């Protein structure tokens, strides 16, 4: 299995000045595998991406809060995510775990106490519970006020959205719901996701490069991002997706990705909603 390329050691300092308590809502902490081993059956093998590396990058961006998302290469072994939140500090960090239907109330309580605020379903890479477990997992995490984060291909949504609409917990559509930059605004799946956001039940993560069809500098993502912001500002958060796992060729520059958000949202008040207010609500940061 080939090793993924590492993130940039040095990134551009962004032109955008972010407000205090801004949050990167999507990043992964990885390794070392001697302490936190990966699944034998995984889609990729990442290089180490440690808390000190991540904090150095965030320091360049000026971002103070962060959300560590369980990487698929760890499956349901959440030790790395839990340790990362502890190392980064629960006063500024939250976590998204990956749990299956067999999880116990005691185990969920321990994760909640450690700063975990959600669980994840992903079908774009190996690792983690199957979508068949979605209703049972939702029922188990609901008492803890967690949400469920989902990253699935657009082709899966027609079958799974009826399930999502009946869940007792909010759902976060990762990477803009997997919609690509060339998605038509009248696409039925896109419109259905947007209605869930507008109705206040669900959220989406704005990320700058995975939805791109044209490639760097990812300018084609702007209309899609602005459409989400214009229609559901109160339900949008933003993430770098550092360290950009499983990317071939051009490695995104996180400083440029932050400036990209500045182009999507020209109004400082809008950016504050996306970077500060919405993450504080979704991840229950202390104000």
Backbone as JSON, one array per atom type, in Angstrom:
{
  "sequence": "XXXXXXXXXXXXXXXXXXXXXXXXXXXXXXXXXXXXXXXXXXXXXXXXXXXXXXXXXXXXXXXXXXXXXXXXXXXXXXXXXXXXXXXXXXXXXXXXXXXXXXXXXXXXXXXXXXXXXXXXXXXXXXXXXXXXXXXXXXXXXXXXXXXXXXXXXXXXXXXXXXXXXXXXXXXXXXXXXXXXXXXXXXXXXXXXXXXXXXXXXXXXXXXXXXXXXXXXXXXXXXXXXXXXXXXXXXXXXXXXXXXXXXXXXXXXXXXXXXXXXXXXXXXXXXXXXXXXXXXXXXXXXXX",
  "N": [[0.85, -1.19, 0.0], [0.65, 2.14, -0.95], [2.3, 5.03, 0.41], [0.69, 7.99, 1.45], [1.25, 11.33, 0.25], [2.84, 13.87, 2.25], [1.44, 16.74, 4.05], [2.0, 20.23, 3.18], [5.04, 21.51, 4.41], [5.55, 24.15, 4.88], [3.35, 26.83, 4.65], [1.47, 29.32, 2.81], [1.07, 32.54, 4.24], [-2.08, 33.61, 5.02], [-4.03, 36.24, 3.46], [-6.39, 36.91, 4.57], [-7.73, 38.01, 7.6], [-8.76, 36.35, 10.37], [-11.58, 36.22, 12.66], [-11.38, 36.32, 16.31], [-11.36, 33.16, 18.06], [-11.98, 31.58, 15.9], [-12.67, 28.55, 14.06], [-11.31, 25.57, 12.8], [-13.03, 23.15, 11.34], [-12.59, 20.61, 10.37], [-10.24, 18.27, 10.42], [-7.54, 15.89, 10.5], [-5.73, 13.94, 12.81], [-2.87, 11.99, 12.81], [-1.06, 8.99, 13.4], [1.81, 8.39, 15.64], [2.14, 5.23, 13.9], [3.21, 3.18, 15.47], [2.2, 3.61, 17.94], [-0.48, 4.16, 17.53], [-1.94, 2.07, 15.71], [-2.83, 1.43, 12.28], [-5.75, 0.25, 10.46], [-5.49, -3.02, 9.06], [-6.81, -3.54, 6.64], [-7.25, -1.07, 4.72], [-7.81, 2.03, 2.95], [-5.77, 3.79, 2.41], [-2.42, 4.76, 3.36], [-1.26, 6.97, 5.63], [1.3, 9.5, 6.13], [2.83, 10.52, 9.27], [0.88, 12.89, 10.99], [0.91, 15.06, 13.21], [-0.16, 16.47, 16.43], [1.5, 18.74, 17.02], [2.4, 19.49, 14.5], [0.03, 20.19, 13.28], [-0.86, 22.32, 14.91], [1.12, 24.17, 14.34], [0.54, 24.78, 11.67], [-2.08, 25.85, 12.01], [-1.41, 28.06, 13.5], [-0.22, 29.72, 11.61], [-2.47, 30.31, 10.13], [-3.95, 31.67, 12.01], [-5.95, 30.55, 13.52], [-7.85, 29.42, 16.28], [-9.44, 27.41, 17.38], [-10.46, 23.93, 16.96], [-11.44, 20.89, 15.24], [-11.1, 17.53, 15.51], [-11.3, 14.89, 13.34], [-12.18, 11.54, 13.1], [-10.14, 9.44, 11.22], [-10.62, 7.34, 8.37], [-8.8, 5.26, 8.14], [-8.37, 4.35, 10.68], [-10.69, 3.13, 11.4], [-13.07, 1.98, 13.73], [-11.55, 2.31, 15.96], [-10.97, 4.57, 18.19], [-8.9, 5.72, 19.58], [-6.78, 7.41, 18.73], [-8.05, 9.81, 17.92], [-9.26, 10.58, 20.34], [-6.99, 10.88, 21.98], [-5.78, 12.95, 20.58], [-7.54, 15.14, 20.93], [-7.22, 15.48, 23.67], [-4.46, 16.11, 23.76], [-4.4, 18.47, 22.27], [-6.09, 20.02, 23.75], [-9.04, 20.27, 25.52], [-10.31, 22.63, 25.92], [-10.18, 24.0, 23.6], [-10.5, 22.21, 21.55], [-12.43, 19.73, 19.81], [-13.9, 16.5, 19.07], [-14.65, 14.1, 16.47], [-15.85, 10.96, 16.39], [-15.88, 7.46, 15.4], [-18.27, 5.2, 15.49], [-19.94, 2.04, 15.91], [-22.99, 0.03, 15.82], [-22.73, -1.63, 18.0], [-21.72, -0.22, 20.11], [-21.51, 0.74, 23.54], [-23.42, 2.32, 26.19], [-21.77, 3.13, 28.27], [-19.28, 3.3, 26.98], [-19.83, 5.33, 25.13], [-20.3, 7.44, 26.89], [-17.73, 7.79, 27.96], [-16.37, 8.66, 25.68], [-17.76, 11.04, 25.18], [-17.12, 12.47, 27.49], [-14.48, 12.9, 26.92], [-14.5, 14.86, 25.03], [-15.59, 14.29, 22.59], [-18.02, 14.87, 20.11], [-19.59, 13.9, 18.11], [-20.32, 11.31, 15.68], [-19.09, 9.43, 12.87], [-19.93, 8.51, 9.52], [-18.61, 7.02, 6.68], [-18.27, 6.23, 3.31], [-16.61, 6.51, 1.23], [-14.11, 5.57, 1.57], [-12.35, 2.72, 2.92], [-13.23, 1.38, 6.11], [-14.82, 1.69, 9.27], [-18.31, 1.81, 10.38], [-21.11, 0.25, 8.63], [-23.62, 1.69, 6.45], [-26.05, 0.57, 7.02], [-26.18, 0.47, 9.75], [-26.85, 2.96, 10.55], [-29.44, 4.02, 11.6], [-29.6, 2.73, 14.15], [-27.24, 3.51, 15.41], [-27.66, 6.27, 15.49], [-29.84, 6.38, 17.28], [-28.55, 5.6, 19.6], [-26.62, 7.6, 20.08], [-28.11, 9.88, 20.35], [-29.06, 10.61, 23.03], [-26.8, 11.83, 24.01], [-26.6, 14.17, 22.72], [-25.21, 14.27, 20.37], [-24.18, 14.73, 16.94], [-24.38, 13.32, 13.61], [-21.91, 12.81, 11.27], [-21.5, 12.68, 7.78], [-19.95, 11.24, 4.96], [-20.42, 10.46, 1.87], [-20.68, 9.17, -1.5], [-22.36, 11.09, -4.08], [-24.14, 9.43, -5.5], [-25.17, 7.7, -3.65], [-26.94, 9.08, -2.04], [-29.76, 9.25, -2.87], [-30.87, 6.83, -1.88], [-30.27, 6.9, 0.83], [-31.01, 9.36, 1.95], [-33.81, 9.42, 2.66], [-33.66, 7.94, 5.03], [-31.95, 9.54, 6.58], [-33.59, 11.77, 6.93], [-35.35, 10.9, 8.84], [-33.93, 10.52, 11.15], [-33.11, 10.86, 14.67], [-31.25, 12.76, 15.28], [-29.13, 15.59, 14.4], [-27.59, 15.87, 11.13], [-24.44, 16.22, 9.61], [-23.38, 17.19, 6.52], [-20.62, 16.2, 5.04], [-17.86, 17.8, 3.36], [-19.41, 19.46, 1.63], [-21.58, 17.8, 1.14], [-20.62, 16.01, -0.66], [-21.14, 16.97, -3.13], [-20.16, 17.95, -6.39], [-18.3, 20.59, -8.03], [-19.48, 21.16, -10.45], [-22.12, 20.55, -10.16], [-25.5, 20.88, -10.93], [-27.73, 23.45, -9.85], [-30.37, 22.78, -9.74], [-30.35, 20.11, -9.37], [-31.86, 17.18, -8.17], [-31.01, 15.78, -5.81], [-29.19, 17.57, -4.66], [-30.94, 19.73, -4.18], [-32.58, 18.56, -2.28], [-30.84, 18.08, -0.15], [-30.2, 20.73, 0.4], [-32.68, 21.68, 1.29], [-32.88, 20.35, 3.72], [-30.87, 21.62, 5.14], [-31.83, 24.27, 5.11], [-34.09, 23.89, 6.6], [-33.14, 23.68, 9.15], [-32.33, 21.3, 10.36], [-30.02, 20.05, 9.6], [-26.48, 20.29, 8.71], [-23.65, 21.61, 6.86], [-20.27, 21.06, 5.82], [-18.05, 23.34, 4.55], [-15.6, 22.89, 2.26], [-12.56, 23.34, 0.48], [-11.3, 22.07, -1.81], [-11.83, 19.35, -2.5], [-14.39, 19.25, -3.76], [-13.75, 20.24, -6.26], [-13.67, 20.28, -9.83], [-12.11, 21.31, -11.8], [-9.59, 21.53, -10.66], [-6.55, 22.82, -9.01], [-6.38, 26.42, -9.03], [-8.8, 25.79, -7.7], [-10.96, 27.42, -8.25], [-13.41, 26.92, -9.36], [-15.08, 26.0, -7.4], [-16.33, 28.06, -6.12], [-19.06, 29.03, -6.94], [-20.71, 26.92, -6.01], [-20.11, 26.87, -3.24], [-20.93, 29.46, -2.5], [-23.63, 29.25, -3.02], [-24.52, 27.46, -1.06], [-23.93, 29.06, 1.18], [-25.52, 31.33, 0.73], [-28.08, 30.25, 0.93], [-28.21, 28.85, 3.33], [-26.86, 29.98, 5.59], [-26.68, 29.87, 8.41], [-26.14, 27.22, 8.86], [-23.69, 26.42, 8.02], [-20.31, 25.41, 8.3], [-16.69, 25.52, 8.31], [-13.76, 23.87, 7.03], [-10.3, 22.84, 6.9], [-9.49, 20.32, 6.07], [-7.04, 19.28, 6.57], [-4.58, 16.7, 7.08], [-4.9, 16.53, 4.32], [-5.36, 13.91, 3.14], [-4.76, 11.1, 0.96], [-4.41, 12.36, -1.51], [-3.41, 12.96, -4.77], [-0.77, 14.36, -6.74], [-0.96, 17.87, -6.93], [-0.52, 19.42, -3.81], [-2.75, 20.82, -1.59], [-2.58, 24.2, -0.33], [-2.93, 25.42, 2.83], [-3.13, 28.06, 3.66], [-3.9, 29.34, 1.3], [-6.36, 28.08, 0.99], [-7.82, 29.17, 3.1], [-7.91, 31.87, 2.31], [-9.47, 31.47, 0.09], [-11.98, 30.99, 1.26], [-12.44, 33.58, 2.1], [-13.0, 34.76, -0.34], [-15.34, 33.48, -1.03], [-17.06, 34.39, 0.93], [-17.6, 37.53, 1.37], [-18.41, 39.35, 3.24], [-17.57, 40.34, 6.49], [-19.2, 39.7, 8.7], [-20.6, 37.47, 7.83], [-18.51, 35.67, 7.52], [-17.77, 35.45, 10.18], [-19.97, 34.08, 11.24], [-19.63, 31.58, 9.98], [-17.08, 30.77, 10.8], [-16.91, 31.11, 13.58], [-19.39, 31.45, 15.19], [-21.27, 29.43, 14.28], [-19.7, 26.98, 14.49], [-19.33, 27.03, 17.3], [-21.89, 26.54, 18.21], [-22.54, 24.04, 17.0], [-20.52, 22.27, 17.91], [-20.55, 22.69, 20.57], [-18.82, 24.49, 21.99], [-17.49, 26.27, 24.75], [-18.54, 29.52, 25.42]],
  "CA": [[0.0, 0.0, 0.0], [1.5, 3.31, -1.08], [2.2, 6.07, 1.41], [0.21, 9.29, 0.98], [2.2, 12.43, 0.39], [2.58, 14.68, 3.45], [1.02, 18.12, 3.8], [3.1, 21.18, 3.02], [5.74, 21.86, 5.65], [5.41, 25.61, 5.0], [2.19, 27.29, 3.87], [1.36, 30.77, 2.64], [0.32, 33.26, 5.27], [-3.25, 34.13, 4.33], [-4.34, 37.66, 3.52], [-7.59, 37.04, 5.39], [-7.61, 38.04, 9.06], [-9.94, 35.7, 10.9], [-11.97, 36.72, 13.97], [-11.0, 35.48, 17.45], [-12.09, 31.92, 18.3], [-12.3, 30.88, 14.66], [-12.52, 27.11, 14.21], [-11.14, 24.64, 11.69], [-13.98, 22.11, 11.73], [-12.32, 19.3, 9.78], [-8.83, 17.91, 10.28], [-7.21, 14.56, 11.01], [-4.44, 13.73, 13.46], [-2.5, 10.64, 12.37], [0.2, 8.43, 13.82], [2.63, 7.42, 14.91], [1.49, 3.92, 13.88], [3.7, 2.33, 16.54], [1.34, 3.86, 19.1], [-1.86, 4.13, 17.06], [-1.85, 1.31, 14.46], [-3.9, 1.56, 11.29], [-6.43, -0.98, 10.05], [-4.79, -3.75, 7.99], [-7.57, -3.38, 5.41], [-7.54, 0.36, 4.64], [-7.71, 2.57, 1.59], [-4.53, 4.56, 2.24], [-1.51, 4.82, 4.5], [-0.8, 8.35, 5.72], [2.45, 9.81, 6.98], [2.44, 11.13, 10.53], [0.35, 14.26, 11.01], [0.82, 15.1, 14.66], [-0.72, 17.72, 16.96], [2.4, 19.89, 16.91], [2.4, 19.91, 13.1], [-1.27, 20.82, 13.03], [-0.88, 23.62, 15.58], [1.99, 25.08, 13.6], [-0.23, 25.23, 10.52], [-3.15, 26.72, 12.47], [-0.79, 29.31, 13.92], [-0.06, 30.54, 10.42], [-3.81, 30.76, 9.74], [-4.54, 32.48, 13.06], [-7.15, 29.86, 13.99], [-7.66, 29.03, 17.68], [-10.22, 26.22, 17.74], [-10.26, 22.86, 15.98], [-12.22, 19.66, 15.37], [-10.37, 16.36, 15.03], [-12.23, 13.93, 12.76], [-11.64, 10.19, 12.99], [-9.78, 9.05, 9.87], [-11.12, 6.01, 8.02], [-7.75, 4.25, 8.3], [-8.44, 3.86, 12.06], [-11.95, 2.44, 11.64], [-13.77, 2.3, 14.98], [-10.58, 2.48, 17.04], [-10.98, 6.02, 18.35], [-7.87, 6.16, 20.54], [-5.99, 8.52, 18.2], [-8.86, 11.02, 17.98], [-9.41, 10.95, 21.75], [-5.7, 11.38, 22.44], [-5.51, 14.23, 19.93], [-8.31, 16.18, 21.62], [-6.55, 15.71, 24.96], [-3.18, 16.78, 23.52], [-4.67, 19.83, 21.79], [-6.75, 20.72, 24.84], [-10.49, 20.26, 25.33], [-10.79, 24.01, 25.96], [-10.2, 24.54, 22.23], [-10.62, 21.11, 20.58], [-13.5, 18.76, 19.9], [-13.62, 15.35, 18.24], [-15.68, 13.31, 15.8], [-15.42, 9.57, 16.47], [-16.52, 6.54, 14.48], [-18.8, 4.12, 16.33], [-20.93, 1.16, 15.31], [-24.2, -0.26, 16.58], [-22.42, -2.39, 19.22], [-21.19, 0.68, 21.14], [-22.29, 0.74, 24.78], [-23.64, 3.63, 26.8], [-20.56, 3.47, 29.03], [-18.24, 3.72, 26.03], [-20.22, 6.63, 24.61], [-20.08, 8.43, 27.95], [-16.29, 8.05, 28.03], [-16.02, 9.48, 24.52], [-18.33, 12.36, 25.4], [-16.3, 13.11, 28.52], [-13.19, 13.23, 26.31], [-14.66, 15.95, 24.08], [-16.19, 13.84, 21.33], [-19.35, 15.45, 19.98], [-20.27, 13.36, 16.93], [-19.75, 10.12, 15.08], [-18.94, 9.6, 11.43], [-20.1, 7.45, 8.55], [-17.92, 7.33, 5.44], [-18.23, 5.1, 2.39], [-15.66, 6.81, 0.17], [-12.87, 4.86, 1.9], [-12.57, 1.58, 3.8], [-13.11, 1.63, 7.54], [-15.98, 2.24, 9.94], [-19.56, 1.05, 10.3], [-21.87, 0.3, 7.39], [-24.77, 2.58, 6.5], [-27.17, -0.16, 7.61], [-26.18, 0.71, 11.18], [-27.12, 4.38, 10.8], [-30.54, 4.3, 12.54], [-29.31, 2.26, 15.5], [-26.2, 4.38, 15.96], [-28.3, 7.55, 15.79], [-30.62, 6.23, 18.5], [-27.65, 5.48, 20.75], [-25.89, 8.84, 20.36], [-29.05, 10.98, 20.57], [-29.09, 11.12, 24.4], [-25.57, 12.58, 24.28], [-26.7, 15.39, 21.92], [-24.25, 14.22, 19.28], [-24.68, 14.68, 15.57], [-23.73, 12.33, 12.75], [-21.24, 13.38, 10.1], [-21.56, 11.69, 6.7], [-19.24, 11.48, 3.7], [-20.78, 9.4, 0.94], [-20.77, 9.67, -2.87], [-23.7, 11.58, -4.42], [-25.01, 8.36, -5.99], [-25.74, 6.99, -2.5], [-27.91, 9.91, -1.34], [-31.18, 8.93, -3.08], [-31.3, 5.73, -1.02], [-30.02, 7.11, 2.26], [-31.63, 10.58, 2.45], [-35.04, 9.15, 3.43], [-33.27, 7.51, 6.38], [-31.43, 10.73, 7.24], [-34.7, 12.65, 7.28], [-36.08, 10.35, 10.0], [-33.03, 10.31, 12.29], [-33.39, 11.72, 15.81], [-30.09, 13.63, 15.52], [-28.72, 16.34, 13.21], [-26.58, 15.28, 10.25], [-23.53, 17.14, 8.94], [-22.97, 16.72, 5.2], [-19.2, 16.49, 4.92], [-17.37, 18.22, 2.04], [-20.55, 19.98, 0.85], [-22.45, 16.7, 0.76], [-20.03, 15.27, -1.78], [-21.5, 17.6, -4.4], [-19.03, 18.47, -7.14], [-18.45, 21.99, -8.41], [-20.32, 21.3, -11.64], [-23.49, 20.1, -9.86], [-26.54, 21.86, -11.25], [-28.46, 23.85, -8.65], [-31.67, 22.13, -9.73], [-30.17, 18.68, -9.16], [-32.81, 16.8, -7.11], [-30.32, 15.44, -4.56], [-28.67, 18.82, -4.11], [-32.06, 20.49, -3.65], [-33.08, 17.88, -1.08], [-29.87, 18.39, 0.92], [-30.34, 22.14, 0.74], [-33.9, 21.83, 2.08], [-32.58, 19.91, 5.08], [-30.11, 22.7, 5.76], [-32.72, 25.42, 5.29], [-35.05, 23.55, 7.64], [-32.49, 23.75, 10.45], [-32.04, 19.99, 10.93], [-28.72, 19.54, 9.17], [-25.38, 21.22, 8.51], [-22.66, 21.18, 5.89], [-18.9, 21.57, 5.94], [-17.49, 23.93, 3.35], [-14.18, 22.57, 2.07], [-12.2, 24.08, -0.72], [-10.66, 21.46, -2.97], [-12.38, 18.05, -2.9], [-15.48, 19.38, -4.74], [-13.31, 20.85, -7.52], [-13.53, 19.5, -11.05], [-11.04, 21.94, -12.59], [-8.3, 21.43, -9.99], [-6.04, 24.07, -8.44], [-6.6, 26.88, -7.64], [-10.12, 25.4, -7.21], [-11.88, 28.56, -8.4], [-14.73, 26.45, -9.79], [-15.88, 25.64, -6.23], [-16.98, 29.25, -5.57], [-20.52, 29.1, -7.06], [-21.33, 25.93, -5.14], [-19.97, 27.33, -1.87], [-21.77, 30.63, -2.3], [-25.03, 28.81, -3.02], [-24.77, 26.96, 0.29], [-23.89, 30.19, 2.12], [-26.68, 32.2, 0.49], [-29.33, 29.59, 1.28], [-28.2, 28.21, 4.65], [-25.69, 30.53, 6.29], [-26.64, 29.43, 9.81], [-25.85, 25.79, 8.93], [-22.4, 26.19, 7.35], [-19.02, 25.56, 8.98], [-15.58, 25.44, 7.35], [-12.63, 23.06, 7.47], [-9.16, 22.74, 5.99], [-9.29, 18.92, 5.69], [-5.64, 18.93, 6.82], [-3.41, 16.93, 6.21], [-5.21, 16.3, 2.9], [-5.01, 12.51, 2.88], [-5.16, 10.42, -0.26], [-4.4, 13.34, -2.61], [-2.31, 12.8, -5.71], [-0.41, 15.58, -7.46], [-0.86, 19.14, -6.2], [-0.9, 19.42, -2.41], [-3.36, 22.12, -1.25], [-1.95, 25.09, 0.63], [-4.0, 25.79, 3.75], [-3.28, 29.52, 3.63], [-4.7, 29.66, 0.12], [-7.72, 27.61, 1.23], [-8.49, 30.16, 3.95], [-8.2, 33.02, 1.46], [-10.58, 31.06, -0.76], [-13.18, 31.26, 2.03], [-12.65, 35.03, 2.04], [-13.62, 35.08, -1.63], [-16.72, 32.97, -1.0], [-17.84, 35.18, 1.89], [-16.93, 38.83, 1.4], [-18.89, 40.08, 4.42], [-16.96, 39.84, 7.73], [-20.21, 39.11, 9.56], [-20.87, 36.13, 7.3], [-17.36, 34.83, 7.87], [-17.82, 35.17, 11.61], [-20.94, 33.02, 11.44], [-19.08, 30.32, 9.5], [-15.84, 30.41, 11.49], [-16.98, 31.23, 15.04], [-20.69, 31.24, 15.83], [-21.83, 28.12, 13.94], [-18.96, 25.9, 15.16], [-19.56, 27.04, 18.73], [-23.18, 25.9, 18.42], [-22.52, 22.65, 16.57], [-19.61, 21.45, 18.73], [-20.76, 23.05, 21.97], [-17.7, 25.16, 22.62], [-17.84, 27.22, 25.78], [-18.36, 30.9, 24.96]],
  "C": [[0.88, 1.24, 0.0], [1.23, 4.32, 0.04], [1.66, 7.35, 0.78], [1.31, 10.33, 1.09], [1.85, 13.27, 1.61], [2.03, 16.05, 3.08], [2.24, 19.02, 3.65], [3.73, 21.51, 4.37], [5.62, 23.36, 5.93], [4.25, 26.03, 4.11], [2.22, 28.82, 3.76], [0.6, 31.39, 3.8], [-0.88, 33.92, 4.58], [-3.4, 35.64, 4.46], [-5.52, 37.9, 4.46], [-7.25, 37.02, 6.87], [-8.89, 37.45, 9.64], [-10.29, 36.27, 12.27], [-11.48, 35.81, 15.09], [-11.93, 34.29, 17.6], [-12.6, 31.26, 17.02], [-11.93, 29.4, 14.8], [-12.31, 26.44, 12.86], [-11.94, 23.39, 12.06], [-13.7, 20.75, 11.08], [-10.82, 19.11, 9.57], [-8.62, 16.53, 10.89], [-5.84, 14.6, 11.68], [-4.09, 12.25, 13.28], [-1.14, 10.23, 12.9], [0.62, 8.87, 15.22], [2.01, 6.02, 14.96], [2.0, 2.95, 14.93], [2.85, 2.46, 17.79], [-0.13, 3.73, 18.74], [-1.88, 3.41, 15.71], [-3.07, 1.5, 13.57], [-4.56, 0.21, 11.03], [-5.6, -1.7, 8.99], [-5.48, -3.55, 6.64], [-8.05, -1.93, 5.33], [-7.32, 0.85, 3.22], [-6.41, 3.32, 1.35], [-3.7, 4.47, 3.5], [-0.94, 6.24, 4.58], [0.54, 8.46, 6.42], [1.96, 10.42, 8.29], [1.96, 12.56, 10.31], [-0.03, 14.53, 12.45], [0.29, 16.44, 15.17], [0.21, 18.92, 16.8], [2.49, 20.41, 15.47], [1.12, 20.69, 12.78], [-1.33, 22.21, 13.66], [0.02, 24.63, 14.89], [1.26, 25.64, 12.37], [-1.33, 26.2, 10.95], [-2.61, 28.06, 12.94], [-0.58, 30.26, 12.76], [-1.41, 31.1, 9.97], [-4.43, 31.71, 10.77], [-5.8, 31.86, 13.65], [-6.89, 29.23, 15.36], [-8.38, 27.76, 18.08], [-10.16, 25.19, 16.62], [-11.15, 21.67, 16.29], [-11.44, 18.54, 14.72], [-11.38, 15.31, 14.59], [-11.53, 12.58, 12.62], [-11.37, 9.84, 11.53], [-10.21, 7.62, 9.6], [-10.08, 4.92, 8.24], [-7.66, 3.73, 9.73], [-9.73, 3.08, 12.33], [-12.62, 2.91, 12.92], [-12.84, 2.34, 16.19], [-10.33, 3.98, 17.21], [-9.87, 6.55, 19.25], [-7.08, 7.36, 20.03], [-6.77, 9.83, 18.29], [-9.01, 11.51, 19.42], [-8.11, 11.53, 22.29], [-5.4, 12.75, 21.84], [-6.27, 15.37, 20.6], [-7.67, 16.5, 22.96], [-5.25, 16.49, 24.76], [-3.39, 18.23, 23.09], [-5.34, 20.68, 22.86], [-8.24, 20.84, 24.61], [-11.08, 21.67, 25.44], [-10.88, 24.6, 24.56], [-10.42, 23.47, 21.16], [-11.83, 20.25, 20.88], [-13.16, 17.61, 18.94], [-14.86, 14.76, 17.62], [-15.15, 11.89, 15.74], [-16.04, 8.77, 15.33], [-16.97, 5.33, 15.29], [-19.83, 3.32, 15.56], [-22.07, 0.87, 16.26], [-23.91, -1.0, 17.88], [-21.89, -1.51, 20.35], [-22.1, 0.68, 22.36], [-22.45, 2.16, 25.31], [-22.41, 4.08, 27.59], [-19.45, 3.96, 28.11], [-18.56, 5.08, 25.43], [-20.0, 7.73, 25.64], [-18.6, 8.79, 28.06], [-15.84, 8.92, 26.86], [-16.55, 10.91, 24.69], [-17.51, 13.14, 26.43], [-14.96, 13.57, 27.96], [-13.3, 14.33, 25.26], [-15.18, 15.55, 22.72], [-17.63, 14.34, 21.27], [-20.14, 14.9, 18.78], [-19.64, 12.03, 16.56], [-19.87, 10.22, 13.58], [-19.28, 8.33, 10.66], [-19.44, 7.89, 7.25], [-17.9, 6.07, 4.58], [-17.28, 5.36, 1.23], [-14.3, 6.17, 0.41], [-13.21, 3.72, 2.85], [-12.41, 2.0, 5.25], [-14.38, 2.22, 8.12], [-17.23, 1.44, 9.7], [-20.25, 1.21, 8.95], [-23.07, 1.22, 7.56], [-26.01, 1.89, 7.06], [-27.29, 0.1, 9.11], [-26.61, 2.13, 11.56], [-28.27, 4.62, 11.77], [-30.23, 3.89, 13.98], [-28.25, 3.12, 16.17], [-26.81, 5.73, 16.35], [-29.1, 7.49, 17.08], [-29.73, 6.19, 19.74], [-26.96, 6.8, 21.09], [-26.82, 10.01, 20.66], [-29.07, 11.48, 22.0], [-27.86, 11.96, 24.76], [-25.51, 13.89, 23.49], [-25.62, 15.44, 20.84], [-24.97, 14.43, 17.95], [-23.94, 13.59, 14.82], [-23.17, 13.04, 11.53], [-21.18, 12.31, 9.02], [-20.77, 12.16, 5.48], [-19.5, 10.29, 2.8], [-20.85, 9.99, -0.46], [-22.19, 10.14, -3.18], [-24.66, 10.48, -4.86], [-25.7, 7.61, -4.85], [-26.91, 7.76, -1.88], [-29.37, 9.56, -1.62], [-31.71, 7.81, -2.19], [-31.22, 6.07, 0.46], [-30.68, 8.39, 2.8], [-32.97, 10.34, 3.14], [-34.76, 8.66, 4.84], [-32.78, 8.71, 7.19], [-32.56, 11.61, 7.74], [-35.49, 12.16, 8.49], [-35.21, 10.19, 11.24], [-33.35, 11.28, 13.42], [-32.26, 12.68, 16.15], [-29.8, 14.44, 14.26], [-27.67, 15.56, 12.41], [-25.76, 16.41, 9.64], [-23.1, 16.51, 7.62], [-21.54, 17.17, 4.97], [-18.86, 16.9, 3.49], [-18.53, 18.61, 1.11], [-21.44, 18.85, 0.33], [-21.91, 15.86, -0.37], [-20.43, 15.83, -3.13], [-20.25, 18.14, -5.09], [-19.35, 19.87, -7.65], [-19.36, 22.18, -9.61], [-21.74, 20.79, -11.41], [-24.49, 21.21, -10.19], [-27.36, 22.18, -10.01], [-29.86, 23.25, -8.6], [-31.57, 20.61, -9.64], [-31.05, 18.23, -7.99], [-32.15, 16.47, -5.78], [-29.8, 16.7, -3.89], [-29.8, 19.63, -3.49], [-32.6, 19.87, -2.37], [-32.15, 18.13, 0.11], [-30.04, 19.83, 1.36], [-31.6, 22.39, 1.58], [-33.68, 21.39, 3.52], [-31.77, 20.96, 5.84], [-31.01, 23.89, 6.08], [-33.73, 25.17, 6.4], [-34.45, 23.52, 9.03], [-32.18, 22.42, 11.1], [-30.62, 19.54, 10.67], [-27.73, 20.68, 8.93], [-24.55, 20.74, 7.33], [-21.31, 21.78, 6.21], [-18.44, 22.08, 4.58], [-16.0, 23.59, 3.3], [-13.79, 22.92, 0.64], [-11.75, 23.32, -1.94], [-11.29, 20.14, -3.4], [-13.58, 18.2, -3.86], [-15.03, 19.86, -6.12], [-13.24, 19.84, -8.65], [-12.33, 20.01, -11.85], [-9.67, 21.76, -11.97], [-7.8, 22.77, -9.52], [-6.07, 25.2, -9.46], [-8.03, 26.7, -7.13], [-11.15, 26.53, -7.3], [-13.29, 28.1, -8.77], [-15.64, 26.08, -8.62], [-16.71, 26.84, -5.74], [-18.49, 29.28, -5.75], [-21.24, 28.12, -6.14], [-21.28, 26.4, -3.69], [-20.88, 28.52, -1.58], [-23.25, 30.26, -2.27], [-25.41, 28.26, -1.64], [-24.86, 28.13, 1.28], [-25.13, 31.06, 1.96], [-27.97, 31.58, 1.01], [-29.36, 29.05, 2.7], [-27.0, 28.68, 5.48], [-25.57, 29.99, 7.71], [-26.26, 27.96, 9.97], [-24.53, 25.44, 8.24], [-21.24, 26.38, 8.32], [-17.94, 25.3, 7.93], [-14.46, 24.58, 7.92], [-11.53, 23.0, 6.42], [-9.09, 21.36, 5.33], [-7.82, 18.53, 5.76], [-5.55, 17.53, 7.42], [-3.63, 16.51, 4.77], [-4.79, 14.9, 2.46], [-5.48, 12.06, 1.5], [-5.3, 11.38, -1.44], [-3.17, 13.08, -3.48], [-2.03, 14.13, -6.4], [-0.32, 16.77, -6.53], [-1.35, 19.0, -4.76], [-1.49, 20.78, -2.05], [-2.55, 22.88, -0.2], [-3.04, 25.66, 1.53], [-4.18, 27.29, 3.85], [-4.12, 29.95, 2.45], [-6.15, 29.22, 0.32], [-8.49, 28.58, 2.13], [-8.82, 31.41, 3.15], [-9.35, 32.72, 0.5], [-11.91, 31.31, -0.04], [-13.49, 32.76, 2.02], [-13.27, 35.48, 0.74], [-15.06, 34.59, -1.69], [-17.61, 33.88, -0.17], [-17.14, 36.52, 2.09], [-17.27, 39.63, 2.65], [-18.24, 39.51, 5.69], [-17.96, 39.2, 8.68], [-20.58, 37.7, 9.12], [-19.73, 35.2, 7.67], [-17.36, 34.5, 9.36], [-18.83, 34.07, 11.93], [-20.33, 31.65, 11.11], [-17.91, 29.84, 10.36], [-15.97, 30.36, 13.01], [-18.33, 30.77, 15.59], [-21.26, 29.84, 15.54], [-21.04, 26.97, 14.55], [-19.2, 25.85, 16.67], [-20.89, 26.36, 19.08], [-23.11, 24.4, 18.14], [-21.69, 21.77, 17.5], [-19.65, 21.79, 20.21], [-19.48, 23.52, 22.64], [-18.22, 26.12, 23.67], [-17.56, 28.63, 25.28], [-17.81, 31.74, 26.09]]
}
